């Protein structure tokens, strides 16, 4: 691989950028997917999370009325409203029966006069798009002027999309770094055979960083799952090498991965978001849209779909295990000791640091740092 | 429901009273049930708890000798004496064989001269009453002048009593508030049908607060378990409404619930105590005596007893789940953000605060407070 | 038992020696067994621990090349090298493929120029002896001048050796104290029958303390497992009494137990080491070599071996449970409240304090001390 991108001083390892990146919170002033539409039935509630914020989503029985989102704690006894009842465009707490409308205002306490109603709960802006329920957890005044994310090619009928996701036990920044550094192809050597990534270059803007790669197969055969994505089987190394370009971009706070052939024919579009699930942001829920460009011959992609699912699940499993070990190392070491030498990842880290919350996420439980590595 | 009890300024929500009620310890200068008599066999020990105090109960083989209670840690290596042997009116530690009499004095170290015996362990005053083993965990000098609690109607042959209890994962104060606020009937709507509580008034004294209610069934049929308690089935709403009066009283540190018909005929007496089980007092063990007045026709109550057990277990399960969620919210929020608007519950909270320990219970593990609700 | 060893002032209980012994770390400037040789296959890695240090052991495929040991964290992303690949005398990380030789130097980053290689990882001196892989976790400059431990009689063909061990949930110092205080024979009364230890005396040197005992059976029969160790069955108390001498020695950081008959005929040699497994050193892994002197009649020991295994496993189980309760008490009490009256154990504690790390082991999670025992 060409490594002329590294100037001498860039090669000096650096552990971090002053602040610990793993304590930088995901900035709340964006639209985050908090659930799949199919998870929230008519007339029901769903408990979801954004970082330290428990949120209840509610879908009125009347399909004409939109989903709404409230803080998932009754203002009275702080128990989850998600265990209450949906009544029209309101939720009634299941404990003492306090009710809140979609703006969070308390509209009824069964044993209290209407003129004396207590304070309500916080409401969150919500939008539903392409099977995702997106919530704006930050300053509600900014929601109207903040655009919803473009969701890859999910709306394009030339693509077939797999919706996937899971809870991953790590800070969301590990997810961005994992995907953008394609040298981690080595991790997937059993699934993909030996592939040598070739870094083609990087680019960046105010709120994004991207890396471009091509790949050469150095050993092993192309797996069937990969063939399903590319729409054809390429048997030999020579045919494969440098034919396709993969572009991975973090456009804060989302991430995309696109594959195009050398002549710019679309192959695959991935859109993905990582949503912190706990106060310390040490877990995230992944929402991914994997859109495969349909080949000219109809039916091939549908036939290969189960293989594609199996293949991607295996890849995701390896990625989940390794990023959870990165988090475990951070927990044990008490801070970020990564020695990142790859310039595009250093740029990505700087972007995540800059775009995240200005204040560190608080630690729920103090962990003793091991001082061993510092003094070396 | 009549809510004329609320004056305007009372309706202003208040989160607390300065101190965090969930860090106020149960005051140790009272008699607390730490076990059922049947749990402690002759010649055996039993490990129990009061807050941060592990306590071993021991019953001598000789039935004429009373149960005694010691600190459940050998003075030598701090291991539980409850794993040792009962020898007469003494316990011998199972590790190196140190022995302690019922006053806690060390009476034998097998490899040490009698003149050189080390310090012993703390002993606790104990009394056994109506199938409960009651211990005085506080200042032993006060035990003799502190009366044992009246245990409802358990000793009255006109009643049949169910003994029940369980470990509940919350601070004992949530238990008191749960029971006394009968507006939480809404929680039990599936078990009891829709009942509208009517607050009849409150009263209080130096160490007690009580609330009186009547109930009107607004929908659904009377469940069989409830009929078992009342000794008759009341089919229609009109018959039921306002016939019975329920009085719930916290007489520190115990709680009682009595039901009487309008003509003062006794229906049910519940006596209940909540005993902290850990240093942080975030769990409690409940000891309850549910005494049902026997109906005139013999055999009816016995026949209905299994229904009554099933019914009460379902109610307790719902209560346990909701108070554990109150505790979970407190753990996450780091303090008490309840917005209590019901005056009798505010009075109850003031009583629990005033009668509890003057010092806060220490936190074993620091938990980061979420600041979100404070700044709103 | 003779207790003339206790002068009056020695009998005064003392809780500790200023520092909390349970926060003194095992001194790293010694050879510690971190694995059994059989656990590490050719061409494979093995993840082990010494206190806060995760260590990867690697055995090259070429049997002529020795086992090597590195810090078990890739310098790049801090993930375990033990999940990587052994390539010759190097380990390649399974994530992005960075490689390290047996000195810990980074020798390859697949996507980086050779002149720009980043810092590597720490390497540890290793030696393999009698089926144990011993590592020197401290200052590597001291490894060459620090002798390997004599491993009891494992190399002596006159003995048959059982290798055993397990993870025990307590600080290593509890293990030393447990074994050396033979008054804890009382703990094993069900396995061994009632035995009365007789303390014969103690001795000590610069880095060791030892205690000598004989035993008299006061009740019960000799168990079969014990007979297997002694090579003959001694039916009656009179025969047994005072025939054998048991010597238990802590020679820092190891411990040995030897049994000889009165005429100095060898019976049994035990060598044992306790290796901290976590940053707080609240767990240890035990590596034990139990060598039984072969009786004159061949075959007897082999026949009795399963009984010996069963017998020793039962003893170890009782010991493990009690020392874990000592640790649990320390966790709850927040410090060492042992009231040790036995002079040899007090001397042992002083040795462990003096020879351990000068700095306290850091606490990962703060635990609230219970103040109850202090104020008494």
XYZ file of C-alpha atoms in Angstrom, chain A residues 134-334:
201
model
C -36.024 10.525 14.166
C -35.935 12.692 17.299
C -34.183 15.989 17.954
C -32.846 15.638 21.510
C -31.140 19.055 21.713
C -32.377 22.644 21.701
C -35.877 22.434 20.218
C -35.541 25.930 18.759
C -32.964 24.532 16.321
C -35.030 21.572 15.125
C -36.949 23.414 12.419
C -33.786 24.717 10.749
C -31.823 21.500 11.059
C -32.374 19.287 8.017
C -33.197 15.614 8.320
C -30.345 13.428 7.104
C -30.340 12.135 3.546
C -30.722 8.412 4.121
C -28.403 7.078 1.433
C -30.263 5.438 -1.418
C -33.088 3.975 0.613
C -35.705 5.990 -1.310
C -34.243 5.125 -4.705
C -36.148 2.257 -6.359
C -32.973 1.185 -8.154
C -31.776 -0.122 -4.785
C -32.885 -2.820 -2.394
C -32.299 -1.913 1.256
C -31.538 -3.977 4.317
C -32.374 -2.305 7.627
C -30.151 -3.559 10.415
C -28.794 -2.588 13.757
C -27.931 -3.649 17.258
C -26.747 -2.447 20.625
C -22.944 -2.199 20.712
C -21.089 -1.804 24.008
C -18.814 1.094 23.109
C -18.594 4.847 22.664
C -19.971 5.941 19.290
C -16.596 7.354 18.202
C -15.066 3.863 18.078
C -17.719 3.001 15.475
C -16.732 5.899 13.204
C -13.030 5.082 13.461
C -13.578 1.378 12.903
C -15.469 1.865 9.657
C -13.291 4.599 8.192
C -9.982 2.791 8.707
C -10.248 0.110 6.020
C -6.913 -1.331 7.105
C -9.102 -3.211 9.574
C -9.996 -5.435 6.621
C -7.415 -7.699 8.290
C -9.974 -8.344 11.032
C -12.348 -9.833 8.466
C -9.760 -12.040 6.760
C -11.752 -15.198 7.519
C -14.947 -13.761 6.042
C -13.497 -11.917 3.073
C -10.215 -13.599 2.288
C -7.085 -11.507 2.201
C -7.700 -8.111 0.695
C -5.136 -5.368 0.512
C -6.717 -1.935 0.865
C -5.171 0.870 -1.176
C -5.730 4.347 0.206
C -6.610 6.681 -2.631
C -6.877 9.905 -0.692
C -8.965 11.897 1.709
C -11.054 15.027 1.656
C -12.782 17.104 4.260
C -15.164 19.980 4.784
C -16.587 21.911 7.656
C -18.534 19.013 9.148
C -17.219 16.007 7.270
C -14.154 13.862 6.566
C -13.946 11.197 3.908
C -11.510 8.495 2.830
C -11.348 6.693 -0.511
C -9.972 3.199 -1.056
C -9.623 0.536 -3.639
C -8.923 -3.125 -2.836
C -6.817 -5.895 -4.275
C -7.479 -9.502 -3.371
C -4.135 -11.014 -2.380
C -5.360 -14.441 -1.379
C -8.528 -16.486 -1.038
C -11.676 -16.463 -3.107
C -14.363 -13.847 -3.138
C -17.065 -14.926 -0.687
C -20.629 -15.473 -1.908
C -22.006 -12.748 0.340
C -19.699 -10.240 -1.233
C -20.668 -11.448 -4.696
C -24.288 -10.766 -3.727
C -23.389 -7.146 -3.079
C -21.439 -6.724 -6.286
C -24.019 -8.499 -8.370
C -21.465 -10.774 -10.029
C -18.771 -13.179 -9.091
C -15.231 -12.153 -9.871
C -13.082 -15.206 -9.671
C -9.553 -13.959 -9.921
C -7.475 -11.398 -8.240
C -6.490 -9.607 -11.426
C -10.035 -8.936 -12.458
C -10.908 -7.522 -9.077
C -7.982 -5.300 -8.344
C -8.637 -1.618 -8.332
C -11.927 -1.929 -10.157
C -14.068 -0.431 -7.415
C -13.784 2.647 -5.254
C -15.070 2.716 -1.715
C -15.757 6.106 -0.145
C -16.354 6.328 3.592
C -17.546 9.623 4.962
C -18.437 10.869 8.415
C -20.808 13.754 7.911
C -21.453 14.623 11.495
C -23.108 12.814 13.205
C -23.842 10.245 10.466
C -21.601 7.961 8.471
C -21.874 6.655 4.909
C -20.024 4.102 2.826
C -20.403 4.051 -0.950
C -19.006 1.646 -3.491
C -18.845 2.629 -7.147
C -17.120 0.797 -9.979
C -14.309 2.587 -11.789
C -16.810 3.830 -14.359
C -18.938 5.247 -11.543
C -21.648 2.576 -11.702
C -23.266 2.435 -8.274
C -22.846 -0.803 -6.320
C -23.749 -0.129 -2.718
C -24.754 2.706 -0.391
C -24.621 2.362 3.378
C -26.076 4.975 5.732
C -25.499 4.518 9.436
C -26.036 6.344 12.720
C -24.765 5.517 16.188
C -27.022 6.605 19.055
C -25.657 6.686 22.629
C -27.826 4.620 24.967
C -26.593 5.499 28.449
C -25.495 8.489 30.514
C -21.824 7.734 30.031
C -22.312 7.071 26.292
C -20.456 3.774 26.651
C -23.040 1.938 24.561
C -24.664 2.852 21.285
C -27.536 1.599 19.193
C -26.724 1.299 15.527
C -29.297 2.116 12.849
C -28.087 1.091 9.418
C -29.549 1.215 5.922
C -27.616 -1.012 3.517
C -28.817 -0.313 -0.013
C -27.656 -2.563 -2.828
C -28.012 -1.407 -6.426
C -30.225 -3.875 -8.232
C -28.484 -5.727 -11.052
C -29.953 -5.696 -14.548
C -31.141 -9.277 -14.382
C -34.157 -9.277 -12.047
C -34.348 -11.807 -9.229
C -30.642 -12.312 -8.732
C -30.439 -9.933 -5.796
C -33.518 -11.425 -4.110
C -32.060 -14.900 -4.494
C -28.754 -13.829 -3.019
C -30.351 -11.823 -0.194
C -30.090 -14.521 2.510
C -26.396 -14.896 1.719
C -25.944 -11.161 1.957
C -27.637 -11.106 5.369
C -25.470 -13.943 6.658
C -22.312 -12.342 5.290
C -23.015 -8.886 6.729
C -24.055 -10.314 10.106
C -20.718 -12.104 10.389
C -18.825 -8.946 9.508
C -20.844 -6.888 12.003
C -20.211 -9.479 14.704
C -16.438 -9.214 14.255
C -16.657 -5.432 14.280
C -18.854 -5.403 17.385
C -16.463 -7.653 19.285
C -13.403 -5.595 18.455
C -14.895 -2.175 19.234
C -16.210 -3.546 22.526
C -12.649 -4.566 23.324
C -11.486 -1.062 22.504
C -14.044 0.226 25.011
C -12.959 -2.353 27.597
C -9.341 -1.228 27.198
C -10.411 2.386 27.660
C -12.357 1.458 30.798
C -9.341 -0.334 32.218
C -6.797 2.293 31.205
C -9.021 5.153 32.289
